[in-house]
């Protein structure tokens, strides 16, 4: 990783699935870092890291965290773009690395409400000007499978919609590694390319990979579209639940690709789903 003899990097959402690995990689590279959460709790960050309470929707809270930082890793939030950009400019932040989504540049996802919401955020950052914004664009996060652990515990089997839909889920550590490349290196178009795992795999095979890692059989129950809509709507607004089903319908129709961006940016292959499952055994026990 390139050395930063310059200002520290602020990692917002540093307890998030991706954010925590952004923080860890920067620390492993001996780079100057700060971490933030909306409500940081003692003991939830590595020793020695300077921690801030910062909420994207509250520009006043951003000021102390941004002051003196050279670059910021942050999550997408609809309402906050103007305040974030203004505060970043006033504080002298040079680069915002925004966790966005590959769906924004994947033609097959155009029109999906989740895609369009994230596109509006990217567009708002681009229109705000004055500070360089670098989007990071994973298409399907492997951590989506963490929701299966809850369903398995709750029902003893895994109710799945479109079990044969093929996607190429990406390990959160690879997303974080590409984000770190964008935070610490020269910004090239490749860092904002479509990010996927190395192989397309059906949901059914992903469950089997988790079962192998855990050493347990995980029985599937195929869900109808109506039943899946009802299930997803328990955890998210029904508009978003419908949007997720549309992503799965597209994947079942063969429209969820794999890409080589991780290799292009990092010079090594993306981490496969078997390794993701092995890394998350404790989440499924
Ligand atoms: N699911 C997919 O397949 C997929 C595909 C492409 C892109 N994405 C994007 O990936 C992201 C999810 O990544 P993840 O799994 O790492 O998320 P996560 O584990 O749920 O963490 C989200 C983080 O966002 C921070 N956050 C939320 N609202 C905030 C605010 N107002 N101000 C400051 N920080 C805030 C939270 O920080 P606190 O500690 O303060 O709570 C939290 O650490 C989403 O933005 C999603 O759109 C997902």
GROMACS .gro file of C-alpha atoms and ligand atoms in nm:
model
  333
    1UNK     CA    1   0.000   0.000   0.000
    2UNK     CA    2   0.135   0.345  -0.086
    3UNK     CA    3   0.257   0.535   0.217
    4UNK     CA    4   0.071   0.845   0.327
    5UNK     CA    5   0.309   1.106   0.452
    6UNK     CA    6   0.010   1.334   0.451
    7UNK     CA    7  -0.311   1.380   0.642
    8UNK     CA    8  -0.500   1.097   0.814
    9UNK     CA    9  -0.784   0.904   0.653
   10UNK     CA   10  -1.123   0.909   0.825
   11UNK     CA   11  -1.316   0.582   0.800
   12UNK     CA   12  -1.686   0.649   0.859
   13UNK     CA   13  -1.903   0.350   0.944
   14UNK     CA   14  -1.588   0.185   1.074
   15UNK     CA   15  -1.790  -0.093   1.240
   16UNK     CA   16  -1.974  -0.177   0.916
   17UNK     CA   17  -1.901  -0.498   0.725
   18UNK     CA   18  -1.689  -0.312   0.470
   19UNK     CA   19  -1.582  -0.018   0.687
   20UNK     CA   20  -1.418  -0.235   0.952
   21UNK     CA   21  -1.187  -0.390   0.690
   22UNK     CA   22  -1.105  -0.049   0.542
   23UNK     CA   23  -0.995   0.054   0.891
   24UNK     CA   24  -0.804  -0.269   0.947
   25UNK     CA   25  -0.615  -0.248   0.617
   26UNK     CA   26  -0.511   0.113   0.679
   27UNK     CA   27  -0.392   0.021   1.028
   28UNK     CA   28  -0.205  -0.284   0.892
   29UNK     CA   29  -0.036  -0.050   0.644
   30UNK     CA   30   0.074   0.177   0.932
   31UNK     CA   31  -0.121   0.464   0.779
   32UNK     CA   32  -0.262   0.746   0.990
   33UNK     CA   33  -0.634   0.680   1.048
   34UNK     CA   34  -0.940   0.803   1.232
   35UNK     CA   35  -1.261   0.606   1.279
   36UNK     CA   36  -1.617   0.724   1.328
   37UNK     CA   37  -1.961   0.591   1.410
   38UNK     CA   38  -2.281   0.774   1.484
   39UNK     CA   39  -2.270   0.654   1.843
   40UNK     CA   40  -1.927   0.507   1.910
   41UNK     CA   41  -1.906   0.281   2.211
   42UNK     CA   42  -1.596   0.218   2.417
   43UNK     CA   43  -1.409  -0.095   2.312
   44UNK     CA   44  -1.560  -0.124   1.965
   45UNK     CA   45  -1.250   0.007   1.780
   46UNK     CA   46  -0.889  -0.109   1.782
   47UNK     CA   47  -0.670   0.042   2.055
   48UNK     CA   48  -0.496   0.365   1.968
   49UNK     CA   49  -0.739   0.472   1.694
   50UNK     CA   50  -0.875   0.824   1.728
   51UNK     CA   51  -1.254   0.786   1.734
   52UNK     CA   52  -1.520   1.047   1.647
   53UNK     CA   53  -1.897   1.056   1.678
   54UNK     CA   54  -2.007   1.165   1.329
   55UNK     CA   55  -2.340   1.140   1.150
   56UNK     CA   56  -2.360   1.210   0.776
   57UNK     CA   57  -2.698   1.376   0.827
   58UNK     CA   58  -2.559   1.620   1.086
   59UNK     CA   59  -2.291   1.846   0.929
   60UNK     CA   60  -2.195   1.994   1.269
   61UNK     CA   61  -2.098   1.646   1.388
   62UNK     CA   62  -1.876   1.600   1.078
   63UNK     CA   63  -1.666   1.909   1.137
   64UNK     CA   64  -1.428   1.777   1.407
   65UNK     CA   65  -1.389   1.441   1.231
   66UNK     CA   66  -1.316   1.601   0.890
   67UNK     CA   67  -1.087   1.877   1.020
   68UNK     CA   68  -0.731   1.783   0.922
   69UNK     CA   69  -0.833   1.462   0.738
   70UNK     CA   70  -0.703   1.418   0.383
   71UNK     CA   71  -0.954   1.158   0.265
   72UNK     CA   72  -1.276   1.003   0.393
   73UNK     CA   73  -1.436   0.663   0.336
   74UNK     CA   74  -1.814   0.692   0.368
   75UNK     CA   75  -2.141   0.515   0.304
   76UNK     CA   76  -2.416   0.638   0.071
   77UNK     CA   77  -2.690   0.845   0.230
   78UNK     CA   78  -2.959   1.026   0.038
   79UNK     CA   79  -3.023   1.334   0.242
   80UNK     CA   80  -2.676   1.439   0.344
   81UNK     CA   81  -2.475   1.505   0.027
   82UNK     CA   82  -2.473   1.890   0.037
   83UNK     CA   83  -2.372   1.907   0.403
   84UNK     CA   84  -2.101   1.643   0.360
   85UNK     CA   85  -1.945   1.817   0.059
   86UNK     CA   86  -1.959   2.164   0.216
   87UNK     CA   87  -1.804   2.041   0.539
   88UNK     CA   88  -1.540   1.841   0.353
   89UNK     CA   89  -1.440   2.144   0.143
   90UNK     CA   90  -1.425   2.374   0.445
   91UNK     CA   91  -1.209   2.120   0.629
   92UNK     CA   92  -0.968   2.074   0.337
   93UNK     CA   93  -1.060   1.710   0.268
   94UNK     CA   94  -0.922   1.618  -0.074
   95UNK     CA   95  -1.100   1.292  -0.155
   96UNK     CA   96  -1.426   1.119  -0.062
   97UNK     CA   97  -1.439   0.746  -0.133
   98UNK     CA   98  -1.806   0.659  -0.148
   99UNK     CA   99  -1.939   0.305  -0.103
  100UNK     CA  100  -2.195   0.302  -0.386
  101UNK     CA  101  -2.315   0.009  -0.596
  102UNK     CA  102  -2.221  -0.170  -0.917
  103UNK     CA  103  -2.586  -0.162  -1.014
  104UNK     CA  104  -2.534   0.207  -1.101
  105UNK     CA  105  -2.311   0.109  -1.395
  106UNK     CA  106  -2.458  -0.235  -1.475
  107UNK     CA  107  -2.706  -0.176  -1.761
  108UNK     CA  108  -2.922  -0.471  -1.652
  109UNK     CA  109  -2.999  -0.301  -1.319
  110UNK     CA  110  -3.121   0.029  -1.466
  111UNK     CA  111  -3.467   0.121  -1.343
  112UNK     CA  112  -3.449  -0.082  -1.024
  113UNK     CA  113  -3.559   0.158  -0.746
  114UNK     CA  114  -3.257   0.073  -0.525
  115UNK     CA  115  -3.022   0.133  -0.819
  116UNK     CA  116  -3.187   0.463  -0.905
  117UNK     CA  117  -3.170   0.583  -0.545
  118UNK     CA  118  -2.796   0.510  -0.534
  119UNK     CA  119  -2.748   0.669  -0.877
  120UNK     CA  120  -2.913   0.989  -0.750
  121UNK     CA  121  -2.663   0.996  -0.462
  122UNK     CA  122  -2.365   0.953  -0.698
  123UNK     CA  123  -2.509   1.223  -0.925
  124UNK     CA  124  -2.563   1.459  -0.630
  125UNK     CA  125  -2.199   1.415  -0.524
  126UNK     CA  126  -2.081   1.473  -0.881
  127UNK     CA  127  -2.297   1.788  -0.907
  128UNK     CA  128  -2.178   1.921  -0.570
  129UNK     CA  129  -1.828   1.964  -0.720
  130UNK     CA  130  -1.530   2.105  -0.530
  131UNK     CA  131  -1.417   1.777  -0.374
  132UNK     CA  132  -1.310   1.465  -0.560
  133UNK     CA  133  -1.560   1.181  -0.510
  134UNK     CA  134  -1.456   0.827  -0.602
  135UNK     CA  135  -1.741   0.572  -0.608
  136UNK     CA  136  -1.669   0.210  -0.515
  137UNK     CA  137  -1.918  -0.019  -0.686
  138UNK     CA  138  -1.975  -0.374  -0.562
  139UNK     CA  139  -2.261  -0.549  -0.742
  140UNK     CA  140  -2.358  -0.822  -0.491
  141UNK     CA  141  -2.207  -0.834  -0.143
  142UNK     CA  142  -2.140  -1.183  -0.006
  143UNK     CA  143  -2.256  -1.048   0.331
  144UNK     CA  144  -2.614  -1.063   0.197
  145UNK     CA  145  -2.589  -1.431   0.295
  146UNK     CA  146  -2.564  -1.332   0.662
  147UNK     CA  147  -2.942  -1.284   0.659
  148UNK     CA  148  -2.969  -1.660   0.593
  149UNK     CA  149  -2.825  -1.733   0.936
  150UNK     CA  150  -3.120  -1.561   1.101
  151UNK     CA  151  -3.371  -1.748   0.881
  152UNK     CA  152  -3.200  -2.082   0.947
  153UNK     CA  153  -3.209  -2.026   1.321
  154UNK     CA  154  -3.570  -1.907   1.312
  155UNK     CA  155  -3.716  -2.182   1.091
  156UNK     CA  156  -3.463  -2.472   1.081
  157UNK     CA  157  -3.458  -2.450   0.702
  158UNK     CA  158  -3.375  -2.179   0.453
  159UNK     CA  159  -3.664  -2.029   0.256
  160UNK     CA  160  -3.515  -1.900  -0.071
  161UNK     CA  161  -3.657  -1.720  -0.370
  162UNK     CA  162  -3.491  -1.805  -0.704
  163UNK     CA  163  -3.245  -2.060  -0.554
  164UNK     CA  164  -3.084  -2.115  -0.895
  165UNK     CA  165  -3.020  -1.746  -0.961
  166UNK     CA  166  -2.651  -1.696  -1.044
  167UNK     CA  167  -2.454  -1.411  -0.889
  168UNK     CA  168  -2.084  -1.346  -0.824
  169UNK     CA  169  -2.084  -1.227  -0.461
  170UNK     CA  170  -1.783  -1.027  -0.350
  171UNK     CA  171  -1.607  -1.067  -0.016
  172UNK     CA  172  -1.628  -0.750   0.195
  173UNK     CA  173  -1.248  -0.767   0.235
  174UNK     CA  174  -1.208  -0.724  -0.142
  175UNK     CA  175  -1.443  -0.425  -0.145
  176UNK     CA  176  -1.240  -0.276   0.140
  177UNK     CA  177  -0.912  -0.346  -0.042
  178UNK     CA  178  -1.032  -0.162  -0.353
  179UNK     CA  179  -1.161   0.124  -0.136
  180UNK     CA  180  -0.816   0.144   0.027
  181UNK     CA  181  -0.655   0.158  -0.317
  182UNK     CA  182  -0.882   0.455  -0.394
  183UNK     CA  183  -0.800   0.619  -0.061
  184UNK     CA  184  -0.424   0.577  -0.073
  185UNK     CA  185  -0.321   0.555  -0.438
  186UNK     CA  186  -0.363   0.739  -0.761
  187UNK     CA  187  -0.728   0.737  -0.865
  188UNK     CA  188  -0.774   0.543  -1.189
  189UNK     CA  189  -1.105   0.462  -1.360
  190UNK     CA  190  -1.052   0.096  -1.262
  191UNK     CA  191  -1.121   0.159  -0.891
  192UNK     CA  192  -1.477   0.261  -0.977
  193UNK     CA  193  -1.535  -0.043  -1.200
  194UNK     CA  194  -1.792  -0.313  -1.139
  195UNK     CA  195  -1.678  -0.519  -0.836
  196UNK     CA  196  -1.770  -0.886  -0.815
  197UNK     CA  197  -1.636  -1.210  -0.679
  198UNK     CA  198  -1.439  -1.443  -0.907
  199UNK     CA  199  -1.722  -1.681  -1.006
  200UNK     CA  200  -2.092  -1.685  -1.061
  201UNK     CA  201  -2.262  -1.927  -0.826
  202UNK     CA  202  -2.627  -2.013  -0.765
  203UNK     CA  203  -2.781  -1.926  -0.431
  204UNK     CA  204  -2.828  -2.301  -0.384
  205UNK     CA  205  -2.453  -2.360  -0.426
  206UNK     CA  206  -2.372  -2.070  -0.193
  207UNK     CA  207  -2.583  -2.234   0.078
  208UNK     CA  208  -2.406  -2.566   0.012
  209UNK     CA  209  -2.067  -2.390   0.049
  210UNK     CA  210  -2.175  -2.250   0.385
  211UNK     CA  211  -2.301  -2.595   0.488
  212UNK     CA  212  -1.961  -2.748   0.400
  213UNK     CA  213  -1.777  -2.480   0.597
  214UNK     CA  214  -2.002  -2.522   0.899
  215UNK     CA  215  -2.025  -2.902   0.869
  216UNK     CA  216  -2.406  -2.903   0.864
  217UNK     CA  217  -2.676  -2.975   0.609
  218UNK     CA  218  -2.885  -2.666   0.538
  219UNK     CA  219  -3.218  -2.767   0.385
  220UNK     CA  220  -3.375  -2.526   0.136
  221UNK     CA  221  -3.738  -2.443   0.083
  222UNK     CA  222  -3.814  -2.269  -0.247
  223UNK     CA  223  -4.032  -1.961  -0.199
  224UNK     CA  224  -4.296  -1.831  -0.438
  225UNK     CA  225  -4.264  -1.465  -0.538
  226UNK     CA  226  -4.557  -1.363  -0.315
  227UNK     CA  227  -4.415  -1.548  -0.015
  228UNK     CA  228  -4.070  -1.397  -0.079
  229UNK     CA  229  -4.218  -1.047  -0.099
  230UNK     CA  230  -4.387  -1.104   0.235
  231UNK     CA  231  -4.065  -1.239   0.388
  232UNK     CA  232  -3.842  -0.951   0.266
  233UNK     CA  233  -4.107  -0.696   0.365
  234UNK     CA  234  -4.059  -0.799   0.728
  235UNK     CA  235  -3.707  -0.654   0.715
  236UNK     CA  236  -3.735  -0.358   0.474
  237UNK     CA  237  -3.992  -0.125   0.315
  238UNK     CA  238  -4.206  -0.315   0.063
  239UNK     CA  239  -4.070  -0.098  -0.225
  240UNK     CA  240  -3.718  -0.217  -0.139
  241UNK     CA  241  -3.837  -0.577  -0.099
  242UNK     CA  242  -3.983  -0.562  -0.451
  243UNK     CA  243  -3.655  -0.413  -0.578
  244UNK     CA  244  -3.454  -0.699  -0.422
  245UNK     CA  245  -3.684  -0.953  -0.589
  246UNK     CA  246  -3.623  -0.779  -0.920
  247UNK     CA  247  -3.246  -0.815  -0.869
  248UNK     CA  248  -3.303  -1.188  -0.807
  249UNK     CA  249  -3.531  -1.220  -1.111
  250UNK     CA  250  -3.259  -1.055  -1.323
  251UNK     CA  251  -2.996  -1.290  -1.179
  252UNK     CA  252  -3.220  -1.590  -1.253
  253UNK     CA  253  -3.244  -1.462  -1.612
  254UNK     CA  254  -2.862  -1.466  -1.633
  255UNK     CA  255  -2.811  -1.090  -1.595
  256UNK     CA  256  -2.580  -1.074  -1.293
  257UNK     CA  257  -2.227  -1.075  -1.438
  258UNK     CA  258  -1.880  -1.130  -1.301
  259UNK     CA  259  -1.605  -0.876  -1.362
  260UNK     CA  260  -1.225  -0.861  -1.335
  261UNK     CA  261  -1.197  -0.530  -1.149
  262UNK     CA  262  -1.048  -0.679  -0.832
  263UNK     CA  263  -0.766  -0.835  -1.035
  264UNK     CA  264  -0.718  -0.516  -1.237
  265UNK     CA  265  -0.689  -0.300  -0.925
  266UNK     CA  266  -0.519  -0.534  -0.678
  267UNK     CA  267  -0.318  -0.756  -0.913
  268UNK     CA  268  -0.461  -1.075  -0.761
  269UNK     CA  269  -0.783  -1.271  -0.807
  270UNK     CA  270  -1.093  -1.187  -0.606
  271UNK     CA  271  -1.161  -1.402  -0.299
  272UNK     CA  272  -1.403  -1.688  -0.369
  273UNK     CA  273  -1.726  -1.768  -0.188
  274UNK     CA  274  -1.584  -2.083  -0.025
  275UNK     CA  275  -1.331  -1.867   0.158
  276UNK     CA  276  -1.608  -1.621   0.253
  277UNK     CA  277  -1.807  -1.910   0.402
  278UNK     CA  278  -1.500  -2.030   0.595
  279UNK     CA  279  -1.445  -1.677   0.728
  280UNK     CA  280  -1.806  -1.664   0.852
  281UNK     CA  281  -1.852  -2.006   1.010
  282UNK     CA  282  -1.921  -1.850   1.350
  283UNK     CA  283  -2.208  -1.646   1.204
  284UNK     CA  284  -2.387  -1.966   1.104
  285UNK     CA  285  -2.335  -2.167   1.424
  286LIG     N1  286  -2.624  -0.570  -0.037
  286LIG     C1  287  -2.560  -0.562  -0.153
  286LIG     O1  288  -2.547  -0.661  -0.228
  286LIG     C2  289  -2.501  -0.431  -0.194
  286LIG     C3  290  -2.455  -0.416  -0.325
  286LIG     C4  291  -2.396  -0.294  -0.361
  286LIG     C5  292  -2.384  -0.192  -0.269
  286LIG     N2  293  -2.433  -0.210  -0.142
  286LIG     C6  294  -2.417  -0.100  -0.045
  286LIG     O2  295  -2.330  -0.144   0.058
  286LIG     C7  296  -2.367  -0.080   0.178
  286LIG     C8  297  -2.371  -0.183   0.290
  286LIG     O3  298  -2.238  -0.213   0.328
  286LIG     P1  299  -2.206  -0.287   0.466
  286LIG     O4  300  -2.252  -0.427   0.457
  286LIG     O5  301  -2.065  -0.260   0.501
  286LIG     O6  302  -2.304  -0.206   0.563
  286LIG     P2  303  -2.331  -0.224   0.719
  286LIG     O7  304  -2.248  -0.333   0.778
  286LIG     O8  305  -2.479  -0.228   0.735
  286LIG     O9  306  -2.277  -0.085   0.778
  286LIG     C9  307  -2.335   0.035   0.740
  286LIG    C10  308  -2.251   0.145   0.804
  286LIG    O10  309  -2.304   0.271   0.760
  286LIG    C11  310  -2.288   0.361   0.866
  286LIG     N3  311  -2.392   0.463   0.857
  286LIG    C12  312  -2.524   0.446   0.832
  286LIG     N4  313  -2.587   0.565   0.836
  286LIG    C13  314  -2.495   0.658   0.866
  286LIG    C14  315  -2.499   0.798   0.887
  286LIG     N5  316  -2.614   0.869   0.879
  286LIG     N6  317  -2.384   0.862   0.917
  286LIG    C15  318  -2.268   0.793   0.929
  286LIG     N7  319  -2.256   0.660   0.910
  286LIG    C16  320  -2.369   0.594   0.881
  286LIG    C17  321  -2.312   0.278   0.992
  286LIG    O11  322  -2.238   0.338   1.096
  286LIG     P3  323  -2.284   0.337   1.252
  286LIG    O12  324  -2.174   0.262   1.323
  286LIG    O13  325  -2.291   0.480   1.288
  286LIG    O14  326  -2.416   0.266   1.260
  286LIG    C18  327  -2.256   0.141   0.954
  286LIG    O15  328  -2.127   0.119   1.005
  286LIG    C19  329  -2.501  -0.011   0.154
  286LIG    O16  330  -2.477   0.128   0.141
  286LIG    C20  331  -2.549  -0.067   0.023
  286LIG    O17  332  -2.621   0.027  -0.054
  286LIG    C21  333  -2.489  -0.327  -0.103
   0.00000   0.00000   0.00000
